[in-house]
Each structure stands twice: as structure tokens, then as C-alpha cells.
């Protein structure tokens, strides 16, 4: 018998509510069953079809024959001395990804991965040095959120309030799965996050920024890191493809309909992009843009030829931007002791903690 006679079971966590509807129709089920089934998939702690008690028994049995829903359980859980928790998940094919929980006084932010490794090769990012392995499926993105929610619940640590796509990988390079995962995360019968509580971070895939803005209303963060093309070309190869002018045009298009502010991330690299002139250039570049700026003093690593500037330099850089009227925060990177800080994920084991500290979402 050929493999085709043994079709692989379908992972229902790869399906949006509409997809589940089509699945149900294909199997001769009424629409209300699709709705029921979809909402069961995201009930906290759910582990099997047998638990879906308001579905008829024969339906539960036939579902179990044809389908499953994936779950991730943490293979590693590390607690940083600042309270950050790094979760390591082993995927079906043995590859590892990471998610980082950043607890704060009034909320928990979860930083999730979108790819195994990353192809963008930014010079200052350890995740970039590990290269690209593969895209995560929609289910693998959503499962990170489900798994961490369950862990928080079991330990009475509250719930996830914010989600940031700032872990391993470039989310906009895994666009279709990203959109599907976001659709489930936003669905009131799915994980039911508000658009204001989800931020997608990108190194600058300009056309996809525009497309994301057209499809969904989530927040956008742009990893800018330089205010002129020469510097940015050296730090971020993506800039050769989408230089600053094109990137910023895309940002303007993204934010226009909603007048939302975009977060611009700027890693401060000593002697590379941290001078007064750089700050002035950055202010000029973002002039008129609905922007807030996060300054991230570089997380140093022996493998990386960069250092973070001193306190004084960082403060002066921030002051210059503030005086030009920008909202500027300096992000202390958290979780560094467990390699959970920005750009450190799964390089040793890296995803990102993005220290969205005291950043109240709009
Ligand atoms: N690929 C997406 C998502 C990753 S977010 C993006 O680039 O936005 C990870 C964040 O950590 C990015 O802003 C990245 O630039 C930042 N980062 C990477 N290496 C870092 C380092 N050594 N120090 C501080 N921040 C770093």
C-alpha cells in the first residue's frame, strides 16, 4: 500500500476557525459543531478529544482517528534572577525553540519564536549566527502560548497579558503561518488576545509590513538600529534589499489608517551607532512618524564584536531624541544570566526577552 492510503493525521491547531469550518463541512458536520470543536482546542489544559464532552462520542472517536491537536511541553524551564522565565520546547523533529516570559508588576509579557534559527544574519544578534533551520508551523507558534499559559495557571502566576513576536526568527519571513497564528490568537473562541496586546517585530521586510497592516491591526515594532544606509547595510543585510527610505515608507503606510505609533528598536553599539550625530540623524529620519523609540544597550557576547556604550553616552543619546519630542525608553535587557535576553535565544540553546518593561501598550 502506498503512503497515500495512510494520510497523515491533521493537526487541528494548524487551522483557523474558518479552516475548522471547512474541515467540518468536508466531514458532513453541521457548522455549530465546528464552532464547538474550535473552542475546545484552546480551553486551558485540554489534552484529548475524549475531554470534549459536549461532542457526541462517535464524533470524538472519528476525530481521534483522523486528527489530533499538538501540544508543547517545556523540555527546559530556566528562571532568571530577575524573574524572567525561559522555556525551551522540543519540536516533533527534535529541533529546539524558546519562549521567554517577562513578568512585571502588573502584567506578564510572553516573547515567542516564529522560526527555528534566523536567516537575517544581523551582525549583533547571536540568534543570527546560528543560521536558519525552518519556519514554525502555525500550531508551533500558537502552542508556545498555550503551553506557557498552562504553566502559569498551574503555578498560580496569572495569565499572559502581552505577546511579542521577538523570539527566534523573523516573523514576516514566515508570513502565512504568522497570519494564521495571529488569527487564532485574536479569535474570541481561540486565545482571545486583543490586537493592542500583540506586537510583531521585524528587521524590515517592507512589503510584508504593508501587507500585515492590511490584514490585521496588531502593533508593529521595527528593528531599526541605524539611521543611515551605510551603517545599516553593515549591521543588517536586509537593508541591502529594503533600504531605509523604502522601510520608512512602508511604516508610514502601515500606521496611516490607524494613526498608531510604531515602536522603533535601536540597539546601541559602542562607537558604531551611538554618537550625538547618530541621534540627530535618527530624529531627522523619524521626523513626523508616529513613533516611540526603544534604546537597547547591546547585549554583549564573546562571539560578537560589539560592546554597549556607557551610561553617560546612553543618557545623552536618549536626551537628544527626547528634546526633539520623541518618547524614548532605555530598555534594560532582562534574563541575561540565562541567555534569555534580546538576540541571545537558542544561540546557546536564544529567543528574545525584549524588556518591554513599563511600556504600556497604547
Ligand atoms: N527578527 C525580528 C524579531 C526578533 S526581535 C526583528 O528583528 O525584529 C529580537 C530583538 O532583539 C531585535 O530588535 C534585535 O535587533 C534585538 N537584538 C538582537 N541582538 C541583540 C543584542 N546583541 N543586544 C540587544 N538587542 C539585540
Tab-separated table of C-alpha atoms and ligand atoms in Angstrom:
chain	number	residue	atom	x	y	z
A	1	UNK	CA	0.000	0.000	0.000
A	2	UNK	CA	1.253	3.415	-0.779
A	3	UNK	CA	1.771	6.100	1.824
A	4	UNK	CA	-1.221	7.869	0.395
A	5	UNK	CA	-3.519	5.289	1.951
A	6	UNK	CA	-2.254	6.414	5.322
A	7	UNK	CA	-2.839	10.119	5.160
A	8	UNK	CA	-1.096	11.876	7.995
A	9	UNK	CA	-3.386	12.972	10.786
A	10	UNK	CA	-4.258	16.609	10.599
A	11	UNK	CA	-3.143	18.931	13.387
A	12	UNK	CA	-6.220	20.973	14.227
A	13	UNK	CA	-4.091	23.669	15.822
A	14	UNK	CA	-2.916	24.496	12.313
A	15	UNK	CA	-6.461	25.531	11.439
A	16	UNK	CA	-8.180	28.847	11.943
A	17	UNK	CA	-11.855	28.853	12.875
A	18	UNK	CA	-12.752	29.154	9.174
A	19	UNK	CA	-10.463	26.236	8.343
A	20	UNK	CA	-12.128	24.134	11.045
A	21	UNK	CA	-15.451	25.044	9.469
A	22	UNK	CA	-14.279	23.717	6.090
A	23	UNK	CA	-12.906	20.620	7.804
A	24	UNK	CA	-16.305	20.066	9.416
A	25	UNK	CA	-18.194	20.615	6.161
A	26	UNK	CA	-15.888	18.141	4.397
A	27	UNK	CA	-16.805	15.622	7.070
A	28	UNK	CA	-20.509	16.223	6.859
A	29	UNK	CA	-20.763	18.009	10.191
A	30	UNK	CA	-23.039	20.949	10.892
A	31	UNK	CA	-21.490	24.374	11.368
A	32	UNK	CA	-22.192	24.564	15.098
A	33	UNK	CA	-20.003	21.512	15.636
A	34	UNK	CA	-17.074	23.329	14.026
A	35	UNK	CA	-17.509	26.207	16.434
A	36	UNK	CA	-17.698	23.840	19.388
A	37	UNK	CA	-14.653	21.902	18.267
A	38	UNK	CA	-12.585	25.029	17.600
A	39	UNK	CA	-13.283	26.486	21.018
A	40	UNK	CA	-12.411	23.197	22.750
A	41	UNK	CA	-8.995	23.267	21.113
A	42	UNK	CA	-7.986	26.298	23.160
A	43	UNK	CA	-9.566	25.510	26.514
A	44	UNK	CA	-6.872	25.609	29.194
A	45	UNK	CA	-5.394	22.208	29.919
A	46	UNK	CA	-7.299	20.318	27.213
A	47	UNK	CA	-5.342	17.235	26.182
A	48	UNK	CA	-7.618	14.876	24.248
A	49	UNK	CA	-10.818	14.619	22.232
A	50	UNK	CA	-12.250	12.426	24.992
A	51	UNK	CA	-12.472	15.536	27.178
A	52	UNK	CA	-14.698	17.359	24.684
A	53	UNK	CA	-17.777	16.206	26.476
A	54	UNK	CA	-20.425	18.035	24.527
A	55	UNK	CA	-19.365	16.421	21.260
A	56	UNK	CA	-21.084	13.090	20.506
A	57	UNK	CA	-18.951	10.092	21.405
A	58	UNK	CA	-18.800	8.715	17.867
A	59	UNK	CA	-17.622	12.098	16.608
A	60	UNK	CA	-14.897	12.223	19.235
A	61	UNK	CA	-13.784	8.763	18.162
A	62	UNK	CA	-13.687	9.550	14.482
A	63	UNK	CA	-11.854	12.800	15.167
A	64	UNK	CA	-9.228	10.874	17.080
A	65	UNK	CA	-8.706	8.656	14.037
A	66	UNK	CA	-8.228	11.492	11.591
A	67	UNK	CA	-6.933	14.372	13.558
A	68	UNK	CA	-5.016	15.461	16.629
A	69	UNK	CA	-4.072	18.704	18.234
A	70	UNK	CA	-0.453	19.279	19.026
A	71	UNK	CA	0.769	20.435	22.397
A	72	UNK	CA	4.162	21.525	23.572
A	73	UNK	CA	5.548	20.749	26.965
A	74	UNK	CA	8.609	22.601	28.163
A	75	UNK	CA	11.741	20.477	27.866
A	76	UNK	CA	13.665	23.136	29.752
A	77	UNK	CA	12.491	25.837	32.096
A	78	UNK	CA	15.014	28.290	33.460
A	79	UNK	CA	14.380	31.031	35.966
A	80	UNK	CA	16.486	34.164	35.823
A	81	UNK	CA	17.363	36.015	38.981
A	82	UNK	CA	15.268	38.943	37.700
A	83	UNK	CA	12.164	36.742	37.423
A	84	UNK	CA	12.340	36.130	33.672
A	85	UNK	CA	11.495	32.548	32.735
A	86	UNK	CA	12.912	30.914	29.636
A	87	UNK	CA	11.020	27.937	28.244
A	88	UNK	CA	12.746	25.563	25.857
A	89	UNK	CA	10.451	23.437	23.677
A	90	UNK	CA	11.481	20.398	21.699
A	91	UNK	CA	9.556	20.126	18.437
A	92	UNK	CA	8.410	16.951	16.684
A	93	UNK	CA	11.574	16.847	14.584
A	94	UNK	CA	13.802	17.299	17.601
A	95	UNK	CA	14.598	20.958	16.975
A	96	UNK	CA	14.511	23.356	19.901
A	97	UNK	CA	12.806	26.728	20.175
A	98	UNK	CA	12.458	29.124	23.044
A	99	UNK	CA	9.873	31.441	24.529
A	100	UNK	CA	10.599	33.948	27.254
A	101	UNK	CA	8.190	35.122	29.915
A	102	UNK	CA	8.868	38.565	31.330
A	103	UNK	CA	6.860	39.111	34.486
A	104	UNK	CA	6.280	42.657	35.620
A	105	UNK	CA	4.337	44.120	38.482
A	106	UNK	CA	1.088	44.484	36.639
A	107	UNK	CA	1.397	42.111	33.724
A	108	UNK	CA	3.147	39.215	32.051
A	109	UNK	CA	4.665	39.585	28.615
A	110	UNK	CA	5.480	36.497	26.588
A	111	UNK	CA	8.091	36.680	23.856
A	112	UNK	CA	7.599	33.937	21.271
A	113	UNK	CA	9.567	32.481	18.373
A	114	UNK	CA	8.449	32.313	14.751
A	115	UNK	CA	11.257	30.266	13.192
A	116	UNK	CA	13.934	27.809	14.202
A	117	UNK	CA	17.026	29.978	13.855
A	118	UNK	CA	17.002	33.036	11.624
A	119	UNK	CA	18.189	33.788	8.094
A	120	UNK	CA	18.561	37.543	8.535
A	121	UNK	CA	22.146	37.423	9.798
A	122	UNK	CA	22.167	40.714	11.710
A	123	UNK	CA	25.752	41.279	12.820
A	124	UNK	CA	24.947	41.903	16.500
A	125	UNK	CA	22.476	39.064	17.017
A	126	UNK	CA	23.523	35.680	18.346
A	127	UNK	CA	20.378	34.010	17.047
A	128	UNK	CA	21.508	35.227	13.607
A	129	UNK	CA	24.816	33.404	13.950
A	130	UNK	CA	23.096	30.025	14.263
A	131	UNK	CA	21.616	30.309	10.771
A	132	UNK	CA	18.169	29.363	9.583
A	133	UNK	CA	16.705	25.951	10.081
A	134	UNK	CA	12.986	26.181	9.261
A	135	UNK	CA	9.734	28.055	9.676
A	136	UNK	CA	7.488	27.218	12.579
A	137	UNK	CA	4.041	25.955	11.712
A	138	UNK	CA	1.017	27.905	12.856
A	139	UNK	CA	0.459	25.259	15.526
A	140	UNK	CA	4.014	25.542	16.799
A	141	UNK	CA	3.557	29.304	17.215
A	142	UNK	CA	0.209	29.008	18.997
A	143	UNK	CA	1.364	26.038	21.094
A	144	UNK	CA	4.048	28.181	22.756
A	145	UNK	CA	1.313	30.449	24.080
A	146	UNK	CA	-0.885	27.555	25.210
A	147	UNK	CA	1.994	25.822	26.961
A	148	UNK	CA	3.150	28.888	28.864
A	149	UNK	CA	-0.445	29.798	29.808
A	150	UNK	CA	-0.878	26.349	31.275
A	151	UNK	CA	2.353	26.566	33.182
A	152	UNK	CA	1.380	29.949	34.631
A	153	UNK	CA	-2.009	28.617	35.604
A	154	UNK	CA	-0.571	25.570	37.324
A	155	UNK	CA	1.790	27.766	39.308
A	156	UNK	CA	-0.729	30.478	40.109
A	157	UNK	CA	1.326	33.057	38.283
A	158	UNK	CA	-1.557	34.732	36.499
A	159	UNK	CA	-2.050	34.971	32.771
A	160	UNK	CA	-0.238	36.237	29.706
A	161	UNK	CA	-1.210	39.856	29.094
A	162	UNK	CA	1.045	40.776	26.180
A	163	UNK	CA	2.514	38.805	23.339
A	164	UNK	CA	5.562	39.919	21.415
A	165	UNK	CA	6.996	38.189	18.358
A	166	UNK	CA	10.534	38.947	19.394
A	167	UNK	CA	11.922	35.499	19.963
A	168	UNK	CA	13.899	33.487	17.473
A	169	UNK	CA	13.291	34.189	13.823
A	170	UNK	CA	11.860	36.844	11.532
A	171	UNK	CA	8.069	36.641	11.803
A	172	UNK	CA	7.404	38.408	8.489
A	173	UNK	CA	9.570	35.837	6.696
A	174	UNK	CA	7.069	33.205	7.864
A	175	UNK	CA	4.123	35.301	6.798
A	176	UNK	CA	1.354	32.817	6.077
A	177	UNK	CA	1.842	30.874	9.282
A	178	UNK	CA	2.176	34.131	11.199
A	179	UNK	CA	-1.178	35.378	9.895
A	180	UNK	CA	-2.871	32.094	10.687
A	181	UNK	CA	-1.406	32.013	14.181
A	182	UNK	CA	-2.405	35.640	14.799
A	183	UNK	CA	-5.921	34.885	13.601
A	184	UNK	CA	-6.196	32.125	16.213
A	185	UNK	CA	-4.559	34.238	18.916
A	186	UNK	CA	-7.063	37.036	18.272
A	187	UNK	CA	-10.145	34.844	17.855
A	188	UNK	CA	-12.532	35.180	20.790
A	189	UNK	CA	-13.047	31.414	20.715
A	190	UNK	CA	-9.306	30.878	20.300
A	191	UNK	CA	-6.816	32.544	22.628
A	192	UNK	CA	-8.776	35.795	22.631
A	193	UNK	CA	-5.959	38.356	22.779
A	194	UNK	CA	-6.692	41.968	21.986
A	195	UNK	CA	-4.927	43.468	18.980
A	196	UNK	CA	-3.423	46.037	21.293
A	197	UNK	CA	-1.705	43.320	23.262
A	198	UNK	CA	0.179	41.735	20.381
A	199	UNK	CA	3.318	43.163	18.818
A	200	UNK	CA	5.030	41.791	15.734
A	201	UNK	CA	8.678	42.772	15.448
A	202	UNK	CA	10.545	42.841	12.152
A	203	UNK	CA	14.020	43.616	10.894
A	204	UNK	CA	12.337	45.392	7.977
A	205	UNK	CA	10.671	43.262	5.281
A	206	UNK	CA	8.983	46.334	3.805
A	207	UNK	CA	6.350	44.762	1.522
A	208	UNK	CA	5.257	42.400	4.282
A	209	UNK	CA	4.910	45.293	6.725
A	210	UNK	CA	2.361	46.839	4.383
A	211	UNK	CA	0.590	43.523	3.926
A	212	UNK	CA	0.465	42.897	7.671
A	213	UNK	CA	-1.103	46.310	8.150
A	214	UNK	CA	-3.736	45.485	5.576
A	215	UNK	CA	-4.584	42.128	7.101
A	216	UNK	CA	-4.583	42.770	10.868
A	217	UNK	CA	-4.417	45.561	13.394
A	218	UNK	CA	-1.662	44.305	15.661
A	219	UNK	CA	1.171	46.536	16.855
A	220	UNK	CA	4.383	46.795	14.897
A	221	UNK	CA	7.939	47.058	16.162
A	222	UNK	CA	10.750	47.727	13.719
A	223	UNK	CA	14.332	46.813	14.491
A	224	UNK	CA	15.985	49.910	13.058
A	225	UNK	CA	19.415	50.036	14.711
A	226	UNK	CA	20.918	52.635	12.370
A	227	UNK	CA	19.840	55.955	10.903
A	228	UNK	CA	21.830	55.830	7.676
A	229	UNK	CA	22.058	53.207	4.963
A	230	UNK	CA	25.827	52.728	5.174
A	231	UNK	CA	25.730	51.771	8.834
A	232	UNK	CA	22.548	49.750	8.471
A	233	UNK	CA	23.932	47.844	5.468
A	234	UNK	CA	26.862	46.772	7.590
A	235	UNK	CA	24.721	45.697	10.530
A	236	UNK	CA	21.672	44.254	8.801
A	237	UNK	CA	21.919	42.601	5.378
A	238	UNK	CA	18.156	43.076	4.890
A	239	UNK	CA	18.877	46.773	4.376
A	240	UNK	CA	20.529	45.993	1.036
A	241	UNK	CA	17.165	44.756	-0.129
A	242	UNK	CA	14.925	47.275	1.588
A	243	UNK	CA	16.903	50.415	2.373
A	244	UNK	CA	15.739	52.943	4.933
A	245	UNK	CA	13.649	55.084	2.580
A	246	UNK	CA	11.622	52.066	1.483
A	247	UNK	CA	11.342	50.723	5.014
A	248	UNK	CA	10.074	54.035	6.384
A	249	UNK	CA	7.601	54.460	3.539
A	250	UNK	CA	6.216	51.042	4.444
A	251	UNK	CA	5.969	52.108	8.090
A	252	UNK	CA	4.072	55.253	7.152
A	253	UNK	CA	1.684	53.171	5.104
A	254	UNK	CA	1.256	50.724	7.984
A	255	UNK	CA	0.401	53.347	10.529
A	256	UNK	CA	-1.653	55.695	8.462
A	257	UNK	CA	-5.144	54.283	8.758
A	258	UNK	CA	-4.969	53.900	12.499
A	259	UNK	CA	-2.537	56.633	13.475
A	260	UNK	CA	-0.930	54.119	15.735
A	261	UNK	CA	2.568	54.553	16.943
A	262	UNK	CA	5.210	52.180	15.725
A	263	UNK	CA	7.938	51.106	18.115
A	264	UNK	CA	11.433	51.543	16.706
A	265	UNK	CA	14.076	49.393	18.343
A	266	UNK	CA	17.608	50.733	18.317
A	267	UNK	CA	20.464	48.604	19.666
A	268	UNK	CA	23.188	50.912	20.958
A	269	UNK	CA	26.564	49.644	19.787
A	270	UNK	CA	29.552	51.461	21.209
A	271	UNK	CA	31.407	53.516	18.606
A	272	UNK	CA	29.174	52.212	15.794
A	273	UNK	CA	25.797	53.965	16.027
A	274	UNK	CA	25.789	55.751	19.373
A	275	UNK	CA	27.205	59.235	18.650
A	276	UNK	CA	25.388	62.554	19.035
A	277	UNK	CA	25.293	62.795	15.244
A	278	UNK	CA	23.643	59.377	15.082
A	279	UNK	CA	20.954	60.556	17.487
A	280	UNK	CA	20.361	63.681	15.420
A	281	UNK	CA	20.178	61.612	12.234
A	282	UNK	CA	17.703	59.249	13.880
A	283	UNK	CA	15.494	62.149	14.939
A	284	UNK	CA	15.572	63.518	11.413
A	285	UNK	CA	14.765	60.107	9.926
A	286	UNK	CA	11.743	59.593	12.174
A	287	UNK	CA	10.536	63.166	11.965
A	288	UNK	CA	6.761	63.220	11.532
A	289	UNK	CA	6.461	59.460	12.073
A	290	UNK	CA	4.070	58.277	14.805
A	291	UNK	CA	6.925	56.638	16.683
A	292	UNK	CA	8.233	55.604	20.033
A	293	UNK	CA	11.834	54.643	20.364
A	294	UNK	CA	13.306	51.864	22.473
A	295	UNK	CA	17.029	52.056	23.035
A	296	UNK	CA	18.596	48.688	23.793
A	297	UNK	CA	22.149	48.851	25.065
A	298	UNK	CA	23.798	45.951	23.236
A	299	UNK	CA	23.815	42.596	24.998
A	300	UNK	CA	27.416	41.624	24.760
A	301	UNK	CA	28.662	38.151	23.954
A	302	UNK	CA	32.167	36.784	23.376
A	303	UNK	CA	31.152	35.784	19.822
A	304	UNK	CA	30.105	39.337	18.942
A	305	UNK	CA	32.466	42.193	18.026
A	306	UNK	CA	30.275	44.808	19.747
A	307	UNK	CA	30.110	46.469	23.131
A	308	UNK	CA	27.457	48.523	24.836
A	309	UNK	CA	28.072	52.214	25.399
A	310	UNK	CA	28.480	53.552	28.921
A	311	UNK	CA	25.640	55.014	30.935
A	312	UNK	CA	26.546	58.591	30.118
A	313	UNK	CA	26.573	58.007	26.343
A	314	UNK	CA	23.234	56.197	26.529
A	315	UNK	CA	21.660	59.022	28.543
A	316	UNK	CA	22.956	61.689	26.168
A	317	UNK	CA	21.645	59.763	23.161
A	318	UNK	CA	18.254	59.495	24.833
A	319	UNK	CA	18.248	63.189	25.783
A	320	UNK	CA	18.885	64.339	22.250
A	321	UNK	CA	15.912	62.362	20.991
A	322	UNK	CA	13.712	63.494	23.861
A	323	UNK	CA	14.495	67.110	23.213
A	324	UNK	CA	13.297	66.556	19.640
A	325	UNK	CA	9.959	65.457	21.084
A	326	UNK	CA	10.202	61.661	20.888
A	327	UNK	CA	9.082	59.166	23.503
A	328	UNK	CA	12.297	57.282	24.211
A	329	UNK	CA	12.838	54.469	26.684
A	330	UNK	CA	16.047	52.708	27.547
A	331	UNK	CA	15.305	49.023	27.882
A	332	UNK	CA	17.300	47.156	30.394
A	333	UNK	CA	17.609	43.691	28.981
A	334	UNK	CA	16.363	41.038	31.321
A	335	UNK	CA	17.146	37.383	31.602
A	336	UNK	CA	20.779	37.813	30.505
A	337	UNK	CA	22.016	35.292	33.090
A	338	UNK	CA	20.010	32.532	31.410
A	339	UNK	CA	20.675	33.686	27.820
A	340	UNK	CA	17.122	34.901	27.505
A	341	UNK	CA	17.940	38.496	26.596
A	342	UNK	CA	17.339	40.073	23.173
A	343	UNK	CA	19.259	38.362	20.436
A	344	UNK	CA	20.582	35.614	22.690
A	345	UNK	CA	17.951	32.987	22.115
A	346	UNK	CA	18.979	29.457	21.259
A	347	UNK	CA	22.353	30.547	20.178
A	348	UNK	CA	23.400	28.582	23.137
A	349	UNK	CA	20.206	26.935	23.476
A	350	UNK	CA	18.168	32.061	22.011
A	351	UNK	CA	14.765	33.690	21.675
A	352	UNK	CA	14.449	37.187	22.929
A	353	UNK	CA	13.487	38.814	26.075
A	354	UNK	CA	12.615	42.176	24.903
A	355	UNK	CA	12.266	44.024	28.094
A	356	UNK	CA	9.119	45.772	27.068
A	357	UNK	CA	9.248	46.996	30.603
A	358	UNK	CA	6.994	49.817	31.614
A	359	UNK	CA	5.883	50.075	28.032
A	360	UNK	CA	2.173	50.492	28.289
A	361	UNK	CA	0.650	49.411	25.059
A	362	UNK	CA	-1.374	52.197	23.508
B	1	LIG	N1	13.542	39.320	13.590
B	1	LIG	C1	12.682	40.189	14.346
B	1	LIG	C2	12.303	39.594	15.670
B	1	LIG	C3	13.444	39.399	16.630
B	1	LIG	S1	13.305	40.566	17.873
B	1	LIG	C4	13.347	41.533	14.496
B	1	LIG	O1	14.490	41.679	14.072
B	1	LIG	O2	12.721	42.476	14.974
B	1	LIG	C5	14.809	40.484	18.647
B	1	LIG	C6	15.249	41.861	19.012
B	1	LIG	O3	16.491	41.764	19.731
B	1	LIG	C7	15.528	42.683	17.770
B	1	LIG	O4	15.136	44.020	17.944
B	1	LIG	C8	17.016	42.561	17.679
B	1	LIG	O5	17.565	43.540	16.891
B	1	LIG	C9	17.418	42.630	19.141
B	1	LIG	N2	18.780	42.159	19.381
B	1	LIG	C10	19.461	41.248	18.680
B	1	LIG	N3	20.695	41.123	19.152
B	1	LIG	C11	20.812	41.972	20.186
B	1	LIG	C12	21.850	42.302	21.082
B	1	LIG	N4	23.049	41.718	20.999
B	1	LIG	N5	21.617	43.229	22.022
B	1	LIG	C13	20.397	43.829	22.119
B	1	LIG	N6	19.374	43.551	21.301
B	1	LIG	C14	19.577	42.646	20.342
